[in-house]
Amino acid sequence: MSTALSHKLPRHLGVHSGGMVLTRQPIGEIMHVEWATVQGRSVLGGDKDDVAAAGLVKIDLLGLGILSALHTACDMIAEHHGVRLDLASIPEDDPDVYRMLARGDSIAVFQLESRAQVSTLPQLRPKTFDDLAVAASIIRPGPIQAGSKHPYLRRRRGEEPVTYPHPLAQRALEKTLGVALWQEQAMTLAIDCAGFSPGEADRLRKAMAAKHAPEKVAELRDQLLDGMARKGIPPAAAERITGMIEAFSDYGFPQSHAQSMAGIIYASAWIKHHYPAALIAATLANLPMGFYDSQTLIQDAKRRGITVHGVDIQASDMHATLVPDPANPSGQPAIRRGLTSITGLSQDAARTIVTARTERAFKDLEDVARRTRLPARLMEQLATAGAFDGFGEHRRTTLWVAGAFPRSHQPYLPGLGALAPSPELPAMTLAEQTAADLATTGASATTHPVQHVRGYLEQRGALPAAAVRVMADQTRVRIGGLAKYPQRPPTANGVAFGALEDETGMINLVFSPPVWEHHRHLLIEAPAVLLDGHVERSHGAVNVIVHRAEPVAVPASTRRRRAGR
């Protein structure tokens, strides 16, 4: 990793664009602060354009949830592995980490876990820190609109020569194989090709970062074309260069930003490779953040041989934690889900449970109710989630008993007004337990919901995701599972994307505009789907091009999410 980046900072700090210092304390998913100094005094708040127009020093601070997750992961590693790590001490340039990313194995890795990144990583095959900066930048509207992604990947693989729109563009584009990835390159193109002064190039930078960037950059179009004409650049090349510059009005990274992001990418990837239980538990503890939901994170852990335990009133902390697992030959601890993973259970309620349990262990469900004074609705949620399973009764019985306690914080005196004995209730089936887990916590730590319909899917000729990932290009396939993470980015000309998840993993999905329009309500609303399509393989990336879809009933499914950071 570059010595200019975050691994040279103290443990409690990270970096952002241009060496900006960021706190690693849990400051939330996104924090944007406008800060200026006026004669030595700090001024907080206000519109950033007003601050800049007044000639004041303006600093943008961006808080990232991943920094809190990395902090949590490092604390877990210290506790369970006896190794104290931070952004300053994570070993640099580990080839095994780059090989992991080149396989597209990047769930929970900062910036590289989205469907588009997972498809791009096997084509990019990053081997160096600078490659991670490229990976952070290339899946952005600016580079995509500039037509940079596919030419860069082809040139990197040696499939086409490196070319430039004009020799004067070479200085700006040489490091990125003749395409534009960063805002600084747009500024250099304006200087070298259109004769902009440094001050005019800075005006272009401000236009690219403005609220109405396309309109503001368009105002400079004539100046760019006139300048290139004076430099003798032919009209076709001038239009190509101007198009590269204009594309960055639709959001592209500065290179300094990309380098800072690469530092966090590498740190999270290194921890994922060497201490996967810590990274996944830390991510669960800091949700919501990132691209994937808790079910996908838990399945990723289980595929790595990591045991995941559900919520337990006697053992769960407020958030996800690690617990020893002596039976695991890999030495990885197990993950214990946190109390706050239960829908409706606030941090205050979770803290009440942990505080009472710290004084002395709970004896039974009645002891929990008496000492925590939780309302019946939360007691019922805990029972449904299996948090009382350790008391020796099955979930239907604990749910019945939990619902009989006072429904408010009224005084509760044990021994008075004894509860009527619960009726003889049948135990939940495994499928019903999975449904209860998903209904209360969004994920099952025991069985994936698709496992309960695997027999039906096999009868219909559906293959698991793991089998599809190794099939030949253009093979016709049928697959079934949970359709998740639908996206229809404006840069994709109507093409939609998603993923199909089952108990063996995920496979990326691609929908043509007609297929998406015909099936989109089913894909978003159905508990699970059966899909027909064909495999598309390209330089290690695997997708299924979907032709048709039909619904499948499963015990329960995770809530649909629209992806994004």
XYZ file of C-alpha atoms in Angstrom:
565
model
C 0.000 0.000 0.000
C 1.187 3.483 -0.787
C 3.089 5.123 2.069
C 1.021 8.269 1.567
C -2.165 6.554 2.653
C -4.048 5.527 5.719
C -1.742 2.813 7.004
C 0.695 5.550 8.068
C -1.895 7.273 10.263
C -2.524 6.562 13.960
C -4.901 3.697 14.761
C -7.966 5.847 15.343
C -7.693 7.746 12.072
C -8.398 7.078 8.414
C -8.017 9.247 5.348
C -10.157 10.677 2.610
C -9.599 12.761 -0.483
C -6.297 14.585 -0.606
C -5.119 13.232 2.741
C -8.219 14.454 4.591
C -8.309 12.980 8.076
C -11.389 10.955 8.979
C -12.418 9.631 12.352
C -12.895 5.884 12.650
C -15.367 6.325 15.484
C -18.988 5.244 14.790
C -20.243 8.488 13.314
C -22.909 7.000 11.078
C -23.177 5.918 7.496
C -22.741 9.348 5.942
C -21.822 12.657 7.498
C -21.237 15.741 5.378
C -19.981 18.841 7.161
C -19.165 22.190 5.644
C -16.486 23.848 7.726
C -14.818 27.166 7.114
C -12.459 29.407 9.049
C -12.976 33.123 9.393
C -10.084 34.959 11.065
C -9.217 31.906 13.116
C -12.788 31.113 14.102
C -14.614 28.007 12.843
C -18.001 28.288 11.180
C -20.090 25.125 10.888
C -22.981 24.678 8.475
C -24.256 26.690 5.569
C -24.260 26.028 1.858
C -20.902 24.988 0.399
C -21.302 27.241 -2.631
C -21.935 30.249 -0.376
C -18.817 29.394 1.635
C -16.700 29.130 -1.523
C -18.158 32.321 -3.021
C -17.165 34.207 0.112
C -13.546 33.165 -0.418
C -13.405 31.113 2.766
C -11.474 27.912 3.361
C -13.875 25.040 2.728
C -13.327 21.462 3.878
C -15.702 18.574 3.144
C -15.713 15.754 5.692
C -17.220 12.410 4.650
C -17.912 9.801 7.308
C -17.991 6.152 6.181
C -19.659 3.321 8.058
C -16.893 0.950 6.909
C -14.438 2.781 9.164
C -16.534 1.866 12.188
C -16.812 -1.706 10.917
C -13.026 -1.953 10.486
C -12.527 -0.572 13.974
C -14.940 -3.177 15.347
C -13.216 -5.944 13.360
C -9.774 -4.956 14.659
C -11.063 -5.033 18.240
C -12.541 -8.497 17.640
C -9.273 -9.756 16.148
C -7.366 -8.492 19.182
C -9.800 -10.196 21.552
C -10.074 -13.564 19.805
C -6.762 -13.926 17.960
C -4.435 -11.908 20.188
C -3.270 -9.725 17.298
C -3.647 -5.936 17.523
C -4.167 -4.513 14.042
C -5.033 -1.091 12.698
C -4.825 0.723 9.399
C -1.155 1.417 10.111
C -0.114 -2.183 10.701
C -2.072 -4.254 8.192
C 0.595 -5.945 6.021
C 0.993 -4.449 2.562
C 0.663 -5.995 -0.908
C -0.486 -9.483 0.111
C -0.774 -11.456 -3.164
C -3.394 -13.788 -1.640
C -5.638 -10.793 -1.013
C -5.388 -9.726 -4.652
C -6.089 -13.286 -5.801
C -9.227 -13.350 -3.644
C -10.462 -10.125 -5.236
C -9.607 -11.361 -8.731
C -12.071 -14.217 -8.150
C -14.794 -11.682 -7.391
C -14.851 -12.882 -3.774
C -15.635 -9.485 -2.299
C -18.779 -9.602 -0.154
C -18.307 -7.066 2.691
C -15.247 -5.534 0.976
C -15.615 -1.773 0.794
C -16.636 -0.422 -2.638
C -16.009 -3.753 -4.419
C -18.987 -5.858 -3.348
C -21.696 -4.599 -5.725
C -22.946 -6.749 -8.602
C -21.128 -4.565 -11.138
C -17.859 -4.758 -9.204
C -18.128 -8.521 -8.681
C -18.475 -8.909 -12.465
C -15.621 -6.501 -13.186
C -13.024 -7.826 -10.726
C -12.302 -11.105 -12.597
C -11.777 -9.039 -15.754
C -9.615 -6.430 -14.035
C -7.680 -9.010 -11.964
C -6.117 -6.453 -9.590
C -2.529 -7.165 -8.584
C -1.381 -3.864 -7.087
C -2.623 -1.077 -4.873
C -3.021 1.211 -7.879
C -5.307 -1.393 -9.444
C -7.620 -0.984 -6.452
C -7.797 2.739 -7.139
C -8.846 1.898 -10.689
C -11.438 -0.584 -9.383
C -12.888 2.099 -7.105
C -13.188 4.511 -10.015
C -14.193 2.554 -13.076
C -17.758 1.670 -12.017
C -18.913 5.287 -11.801
C -21.263 7.235 -14.057
C -18.444 9.526 -15.255
C -16.071 6.841 -16.593
C -19.002 4.793 -17.907
C -20.427 7.780 -19.789
C -16.934 8.520 -21.095
C -16.766 5.003 -22.557
C -13.774 4.122 -20.390
C -14.651 0.793 -18.782
C -14.584 -1.710 -21.636
C -11.663 -0.157 -23.589
C -9.598 -0.069 -20.390
C -10.293 -3.742 -19.626
C -9.574 -4.823 -23.215
C -6.326 -2.864 -23.306
C -5.294 -4.205 -19.921
C -5.763 -7.732 -21.242
C -3.793 -6.886 -24.398
C -6.784 -7.372 -26.671
C -6.490 -3.944 -28.306
C -3.708 -1.398 -28.604
C -3.501 1.672 -26.403
C -4.560 4.696 -28.454
C -5.217 8.357 -27.730
C -7.731 10.766 -29.285
C -4.760 12.999 -30.159
C -1.053 13.031 -29.216
C -1.674 16.050 -26.981
C -3.954 13.841 -24.825
C -1.234 11.306 -24.058
C 0.152 13.017 -20.942
C -3.280 13.049 -19.317
C -4.298 9.509 -20.280
C -1.092 7.472 -20.406
C -1.366 5.971 -16.901
C -4.903 4.726 -17.624
C -4.236 3.205 -21.062
C -5.712 6.044 -23.090
C -9.051 6.402 -21.256
C -10.208 8.897 -18.622
C -10.966 7.683 -15.084
C -10.353 10.697 -12.859
C -11.316 14.358 -12.684
C -7.676 15.457 -12.700
C -7.320 13.885 -16.140
C -10.201 16.007 -17.437
C -8.410 19.092 -16.111
C -5.118 18.044 -17.740
C -6.899 17.432 -21.042
C -8.317 20.956 -20.887
C -4.836 22.416 -20.253
C -2.882 20.340 -22.796
C -5.476 20.080 -25.565
C -7.537 23.275 -25.243
C -4.930 25.653 -23.830
C -6.762 26.280 -20.554
C -4.800 28.143 -17.913
C -4.527 26.505 -14.457
C -7.171 28.945 -13.231
C -9.536 27.999 -16.061
C -8.906 24.311 -15.374
C -9.836 24.901 -11.741
C -13.035 26.556 -12.924
C -13.705 23.370 -14.893
C -13.080 21.294 -11.744
C -15.600 23.374 -9.811
C -18.116 22.998 -12.633
C -17.701 19.200 -12.548
C -18.383 19.194 -8.795
C -21.323 21.620 -8.874
C -24.956 20.745 -8.157
C -25.952 21.178 -11.804
C -22.672 19.936 -13.222
C -23.791 18.973 -16.762
C -25.170 22.447 -17.416
C -22.132 24.183 -15.926
C -19.654 22.025 -17.870
C -21.679 22.567 -21.055
C -21.119 26.306 -20.650
C -17.399 25.644 -21.230
C -17.910 23.494 -24.342
C -17.328 26.252 -26.883
C -14.196 27.376 -25.047
C -12.876 23.799 -25.110
C -13.590 23.301 -28.814
C -12.185 26.712 -29.776
C -9.025 26.019 -27.810
C -8.543 22.628 -29.462
C -9.094 24.147 -32.893
C -6.310 26.659 -32.176
C -4.060 23.716 -31.222
C -4.766 22.065 -34.574
C -6.779 19.142 -33.182
C -9.191 17.806 -35.839
C -12.924 18.204 -35.096
C -13.568 14.469 -34.560
C -10.737 14.186 -32.021
C -11.842 17.430 -30.372
C -15.376 16.063 -29.964
C -13.973 12.850 -28.452
C -11.843 14.748 -25.941
C -14.680 17.125 -25.071
C -16.965 14.127 -24.545
C -14.462 12.641 -22.089
C -14.426 15.897 -20.139
C -18.204 16.321 -20.197
C -18.744 12.771 -18.938
C -17.201 13.737 -15.619
C -20.075 16.123 -14.991
C -22.028 12.924 -14.206
C -19.955 11.984 -11.161
C -16.418 10.752 -11.394
C -13.752 10.466 -8.712
C -10.705 12.662 -8.258
C -7.628 10.441 -8.282
C -6.781 11.472 -4.723
C -10.214 10.272 -3.627
C -9.715 6.963 -5.430
C -6.325 6.425 -3.780
C -7.833 7.047 -0.355
C -10.681 4.671 -1.116
C -8.142 2.065 -2.230
C -6.569 2.171 1.223
C -9.880 1.227 2.822
C -10.585 -1.370 0.122
C -7.277 -3.101 0.799
C -7.759 -3.036 4.585
C -11.216 -4.580 4.409
C -10.085 -7.162 1.825
C -7.043 -8.152 3.912
C -9.214 -8.680 6.996
C -11.773 -10.631 4.953
C -9.076 -12.984 3.679
C -7.289 -13.566 6.987
C -10.061 -13.011 9.567
C -13.370 -13.437 7.707
C -15.440 -14.059 10.835
C -14.292 -10.734 12.268
C -15.142 -8.736 9.148
C -18.566 -10.336 8.695
C -19.455 -9.986 12.391
C -18.272 -6.372 12.390
C -20.347 -5.642 9.291
C -23.419 -7.220 10.906
C -22.750 -5.137 14.016
C -22.730 -1.920 11.976
C -25.701 -2.503 9.674
C -27.239 -0.835 7.767
C -24.289 -0.272 5.473
C -22.823 -1.686 2.309
C -24.573 -3.580 -0.465
C -25.804 -6.838 1.069
C -28.347 -7.779 3.714
C -27.717 -9.939 6.777
C -28.840 -13.186 5.075
C -26.237 -12.800 2.334
C -23.519 -11.957 4.876
C -24.414 -14.977 7.014
C -24.402 -17.295 3.999
C -20.964 -15.986 3.021
C -19.706 -16.818 6.510
C -21.182 -20.313 6.429
C -19.635 -21.062 3.030
C -16.287 -20.346 4.684
C -16.979 -22.902 7.397
C -17.814 -20.272 10.016
C -20.551 -21.200 12.498
C -23.281 -18.610 12.971
C -25.467 -18.679 16.088
C -28.872 -17.051 16.329
C -30.018 -14.601 18.986
C -29.825 -15.954 22.563
C -31.164 -14.001 25.544
C -28.393 -15.487 27.700
C -25.476 -14.968 25.329
C -26.138 -12.276 22.713
C -24.659 -8.828 23.143
C -26.327 -5.706 21.764
C -24.708 -6.236 18.360
C -23.082 -9.184 16.596
C -20.018 -10.598 18.349
C -17.503 -13.401 18.001
C -17.465 -16.431 20.316
C -14.869 -19.204 20.561
C -15.393 -22.248 18.338
C -12.824 -24.888 19.345
C -14.303 -27.382 16.877
C -13.497 -25.251 13.843
C -10.265 -26.583 12.284
C -9.576 -23.240 10.589
C -9.278 -21.484 13.940
C -12.022 -19.029 13.025
C -14.377 -18.170 15.900
C -18.144 -18.397 15.528
C -20.456 -15.423 15.024
C -23.235 -14.718 17.520
C -26.049 -12.490 16.255
C -26.873 -9.442 18.362
C -30.075 -8.534 20.179
C -30.607 -5.472 17.994
C -30.875 -7.700 14.927
C -34.444 -8.349 16.100
C -36.872 -5.985 14.401
C -38.302 -3.464 16.838
C -35.786 -4.118 19.622
C -34.041 -0.800 20.234
C -30.549 -0.289 21.570
C -32.057 0.872 24.861
C -34.086 -2.342 25.173
C -31.031 -4.431 24.249
C -28.954 -2.540 26.807
C -31.589 -3.249 29.464
C -31.346 -6.980 28.728
C -27.544 -7.035 28.790
C -27.373 -4.982 32.007
C -29.837 -7.261 33.803
C -28.049 -10.400 32.579
C -24.663 -9.036 33.665
C -25.929 -8.795 37.250
C -26.923 -12.475 37.139
C -28.017 -14.951 34.495
C -31.704 -15.244 33.703
C -33.381 -18.316 35.222
C -36.321 -18.567 32.885
C -38.674 -16.578 30.701
C -40.588 -15.244 33.699
C -37.327 -13.963 35.185
C -36.615 -12.102 31.934
C -40.036 -10.449 31.986
C -39.810 -9.488 35.657
C -36.319 -8.003 35.542
C -36.411 -6.267 32.154
C -40.086 -5.103 32.167
C -40.111 -5.411 28.389
C -43.556 -5.039 26.800
C -45.270 -8.193 25.578
C -44.730 -7.317 21.914
C -40.929 -7.384 22.419
C -41.129 -10.549 24.506
C -43.062 -12.118 21.632
C -40.446 -10.937 19.114
C -37.697 -12.456 21.235
C -39.620 -15.723 21.498
C -40.343 -15.861 17.772
C -36.654 -15.240 17.012
C -35.675 -18.200 19.212
C -33.979 -16.068 21.858
C -35.615 -18.147 24.621
C -34.813 -21.556 23.109
C -32.100 -22.065 25.711
C -34.716 -22.316 28.467
C -35.716 -25.745 27.165
C -39.123 -24.992 25.658
C -39.814 -24.830 21.949
C -40.718 -21.569 20.255
C -44.489 -21.968 20.127
C -44.618 -22.508 23.865
C -42.326 -19.564 24.676
C -44.313 -17.387 22.278
C -47.553 -18.323 24.056
C -46.063 -17.576 27.479
C -44.370 -14.353 26.322
C -47.669 -12.989 25.069
C -49.315 -13.536 28.433
C -47.097 -11.091 30.325
C -48.249 -7.490 30.996
C -48.394 -5.434 27.789
C -46.886 -2.320 29.346
C -44.394 -1.356 31.995
C -46.918 -1.999 34.779
C -45.516 -3.393 38.032
C -45.058 -7.127 37.806
C -45.124 -9.183 41.001
C -44.093 -12.811 40.666
C -46.403 -15.337 42.259
C -49.487 -13.121 42.031
C -52.032 -13.801 39.323
C -50.168 -16.854 38.071
C -50.231 -17.408 34.348
C -52.466 -20.108 33.014
C -50.470 -23.129 31.830
C -49.770 -23.118 28.117
C -51.656 -25.640 26.003
C -49.936 -28.565 24.332
C -48.553 -26.960 21.191
C -46.662 -28.673 18.377
C -43.044 -27.644 17.905
C -42.214 -25.547 14.873
C -40.881 -27.422 11.901
C -37.449 -26.464 10.614
C -39.083 -24.539 7.773
C -41.298 -22.677 10.237
C -38.265 -21.797 12.353
C -36.564 -20.397 9.256
C -39.674 -18.351 8.520
C -39.722 -17.082 12.118
C -36.028 -16.141 11.963
C -36.530 -14.189 8.767
C -39.684 -12.480 10.007
C -37.985 -11.228 13.163
C -34.316 -10.762 12.221
C -34.198 -10.717 8.410
C -31.979 -13.798 8.238
C -31.703 -17.390 9.397
C -28.519 -18.594 11.039
C -29.546 -22.237 10.607
C -31.039 -22.960 7.194
C -31.412 -20.850 4.082
C -35.079 -20.601 2.989
C -34.281 -22.059 -0.431
C -33.107 -25.298 1.212
C -36.732 -26.046 2.095
C -37.786 -26.038 -1.573
C -34.652 -27.626 -3.034
C -36.524 -30.863 -3.704
C -39.201 -29.017 -5.671
C -36.583 -27.040 -7.587
C -34.752 -30.247 -8.516
C -38.016 -31.746 -9.770
C -38.398 -28.685 -12.012
C -34.853 -29.138 -13.326
C -33.376 -26.128 -11.493
C -29.664 -26.137 -10.679
C -28.073 -24.494 -7.625
C -26.081 -21.297 -8.129
C -22.760 -23.043 -7.391
C -23.321 -25.472 -10.268
C -24.216 -22.702 -12.711
C -21.034 -20.749 -11.948
C -18.878 -23.514 -13.497
C -20.987 -24.131 -16.600
C -19.836 -23.313 -20.118
C -20.688 -20.099 -21.917
C -24.095 -20.043 -23.678
C -25.381 -23.117 -21.799
C -29.158 -23.022 -21.315
C -29.980 -23.239 -17.601
C -32.854 -23.190 -15.139
C -32.181 -21.841 -11.664
C -34.318 -21.076 -8.620
C -33.934 -19.028 -5.461
C -34.374 -15.557 -4.032
C -34.199 -12.745 -6.589
C -32.414 -9.900 -4.807
C -30.696 -6.527 -5.238
C -32.490 -5.322 -8.400
C -30.858 -2.388 -10.191
C -31.628 -0.523 -13.383
C -28.874 2.102 -13.647
C -29.497 5.011 -16.000
C -26.202 4.308 -17.798
C -27.319 0.802 -18.858
C -29.776 1.767 -21.630
C -32.705 0.018 -19.961
C -30.861 -3.196 -19.053
C -31.546 -4.323 -15.481
C -29.377 -6.380 -13.147
C -29.811 -8.410 -9.990
C -28.715 -11.559 -8.207
C -30.198 -14.948 -7.450
C -29.313 -16.292 -4.012
C -29.677 -19.830 -2.702
C -27.990 -21.961 -0.061
C -24.904 -22.418 -2.288
C -24.235 -18.762 -3.053
C -25.221 -16.137 -5.599
C -25.213 -15.752 -9.345
C -25.504 -12.432 -11.159
C -28.560 -11.858 -13.350
C -28.989 -9.682 -16.445
C -32.404 -8.707 -17.845
C -32.980 -7.187 -21.264
C -35.458 -4.269 -21.232
C -38.397 -6.388 -22.565
C -37.757 -9.213 -20.057
C -37.456 -6.763 -17.167
C -40.645 -4.916 -18.092
C -42.565 -8.174 -18.402
C -41.341 -9.745 -15.142
C -40.261 -6.871 -12.914
C -43.237 -6.995 -10.520
C -42.772 -10.736 -10.036
C -39.018 -10.346 -9.528
C -39.514 -7.656 -6.891
C -42.520 -9.109 -5.086
C -42.362 -12.927 -5.341
C -40.885 -14.780 -2.322
C -38.690 -16.770 -4.721
C -38.444 -17.339 -8.462
C -37.679 -19.975 -11.053
C -35.655 -18.526 -13.935
C -34.828 -19.782 -17.422
C -31.881 -18.296 -19.265
C -28.390 -18.938 -20.522
C -24.911 -18.612 -19.037
C -22.691 -15.752 -20.152
C -18.994 -16.117 -19.353
C -16.472 -13.374 -20.062
C -12.910 -13.393 -18.728
C -13.887 -15.030 -15.435
C -17.132 -13.106 -14.891
C -20.295 -15.240 -14.928
C -23.867 -14.008 -15.445
C -27.174 -15.606 -16.297
C -29.056 -13.799 -19.059
C -32.681 -14.272 -18.004
C -35.340 -15.166 -20.600
C -38.381 -15.836 -18.381
C -39.415 -16.075 -14.716
C -42.143 -17.647 -12.592
C -42.862 -17.491 -8.849
C -41.948 -20.166 -6.297
C -43.413 -20.396 -2.785
C -40.861 -20.603 0.050
C -41.360 -20.544 3.845
C -40.264 -16.900 4.011
C -37.964 -14.539 2.198
C -35.761 -11.605 3.035
C -37.055 -8.123 2.361
C -36.118 -6.798 -1.063
C -33.448 -4.136 -1.109
C -32.399 -1.658 -3.704
C -28.656 -1.770 -3.736
C -26.175 1.030 -3.210
C -23.846 2.679 -0.628
